[in-house]
Amino acid sequence: MHLPNYVDARRRENNDYKRVEFKFDDKIRNKYLGKTYFLKTYGCQMNEHDSENIDALLIELGFSKVDDYEDADLVLLNTCSIRENAHNKAFGMLGRLKHLKEKKHNLIIGLCGCMAQEASVVEDILNKYKYVNFVFGTHNLYQLPQILDSAISSLRQEIEVFSKEGDLVEGLPVVRANSYKAYVNIIYGCNKFCTYCIVPYTRGKERSRAKEDILKEVDELINSGYKEITLLGQNVNAYGKDLYSDYNLGNLLEDIAKKDIPRIRFMTSHPWDFTDEMVSVIGKYKNIMPSVHLPVQSGSNRILKLMGRRYTKESYLELFNKIKSSVPNVAISTDIIVGFPGETENDFLETLDLAQKCKYDNAFTFIFSPREGTPACKLKDDVTITEKEERLQRLNEIVNKYFLFNNKKLEGKVVSVLVEGLSEKNDMYFGYTDTNKLINFTVNRDVKIGDIVDVRVTSAKTWSLDGELVG
Ligand code: 5AD
Ligand code: SF4
């Protein structure tokens, strides 16, 4: 048994990890043929992509996937720690699984992902959720086959969570959820330690994948007909810092853009690591999508300092304007937290002012959620929850107004759309524009899912566009 702790998780040491090639243990391949599994994924794209590896590992063990947890022999929850409600959802699901296990004694239950890296969660599982059969963390996903096999054979609770990263594992099998859009990890972990955030503890230090491994994966995706790749990382703009002195996200984007792939996206970008060179590469290549997610978190310099964000409202705006002027038709989205401990009405008004200046194309807005073990959790917080909810609502009114404002500007214009599917009523197709806006559109000829087509925008709504196929 290995249990996690934040003291080790906080440590950032030199590059003491190795690149190792994954090998599936042939002794257990197909051992569970005939058994079924249900995998529930919470949280961000990183978790979604990890779940694509988990699917592949379970399938190699012989399991087949079902869509209803009540039909499964194995239920695995890939969890998220970012805010309390993500926690609550996973614990709520564990409660439902307890009832199911009372009727179905052989049910195997597992928990992995970010919550597994939290000492308090693992302690609860050991003491109160004894019916959970196994737990593994974000650093040892590749050990899932062995951990699951040993939980099933020993009938003991298997808890294997490492606080520190260990090796960087390449060559994990993957079953991609989509046949034309793919996620590609470029950097794991985060070294920023924003004071509210649990990610640096649950995902470890920044570790970049070797550029050769990334470019090889991109080539394989292109050969398999993929149209869009999204480069993933907690902070993609730190790519390469730990590995190279002269190769960064700008170089990687440029190397990928020269390949025959129509759409390249990347997320998430920390404003601190955004260089002029990266901005100019994004503006230079047509296949790098004009869409940048640039979390600001707050418009108050006092709060930004308390958050440990390393920039000011002014320097953020400078970067924002640089991206706007260098990347034609760029859409910029953001994340904003309201109700950080001690946030005053004046601090909040600074955030509203920034939202008004930036007129974001999209914004994810949150109420601060204290995460145990982070510095912000210990700060005195005298803002009431009613005030926080009211601030969130005031902020949402403003950001929503600008979503519609930006969408309206597209009316009558022709946009490029990657076709994703048919609407529920089967009368329209839907897809995403290059600027990552959802669009529903009518067609007058056959289109295929995965095609990139031109669509004229006929009307704009707050969260989507309507249009008609051109040509
Ligand atoms: N409380 C509220 N929101 C948070 N985020 C991260 N940590 C917290 C927290 N403790 C938000 C940030 C981040 C996004 C992924 O989640 O805005 O950019
Ligand atoms: Fe969390 Fe900040 Fe790292 Fe983003 S940059 S994952 S908010 S610590």
Coordinates of C-alpha atoms in Angstrom, one line a residue, residues 31-32 108 133-134 146-159:
K31 CA -7.7 -12.4 -18.4
Y32 CA -11.2 -10.8 -17.8
I108 CA -15.6 -4.2 -8.2
N133 CA -11.8 -2.2 -4.0
F134 CA -8.9 -0.2 -5.4
Q146 CA -1.6 -5.0 -12.0
I147 CA -3.5 -3.0 -9.3
L148 CA -6.9 -4.1 -10.6
D149 CA -5.8 -7.7 -11.0
S150 CA -4.4 -7.9 -7.6
A151 CA -7.5 -6.3 -6.0
I152 CA -9.7 -8.9 -7.7
S153 CA -7.4 -11.8 -6.7
S154 CA -6.6 -10.8 -3.2
L155 CA -10.1 -9.4 -2.3
R156 CA -8.2 -6.8 -0.2
Q157 CA -8.5 -3.0 -0.7
E158 CA -5.5 -2.1 -3.0
I159 CA -4.4 1.5 -2.5

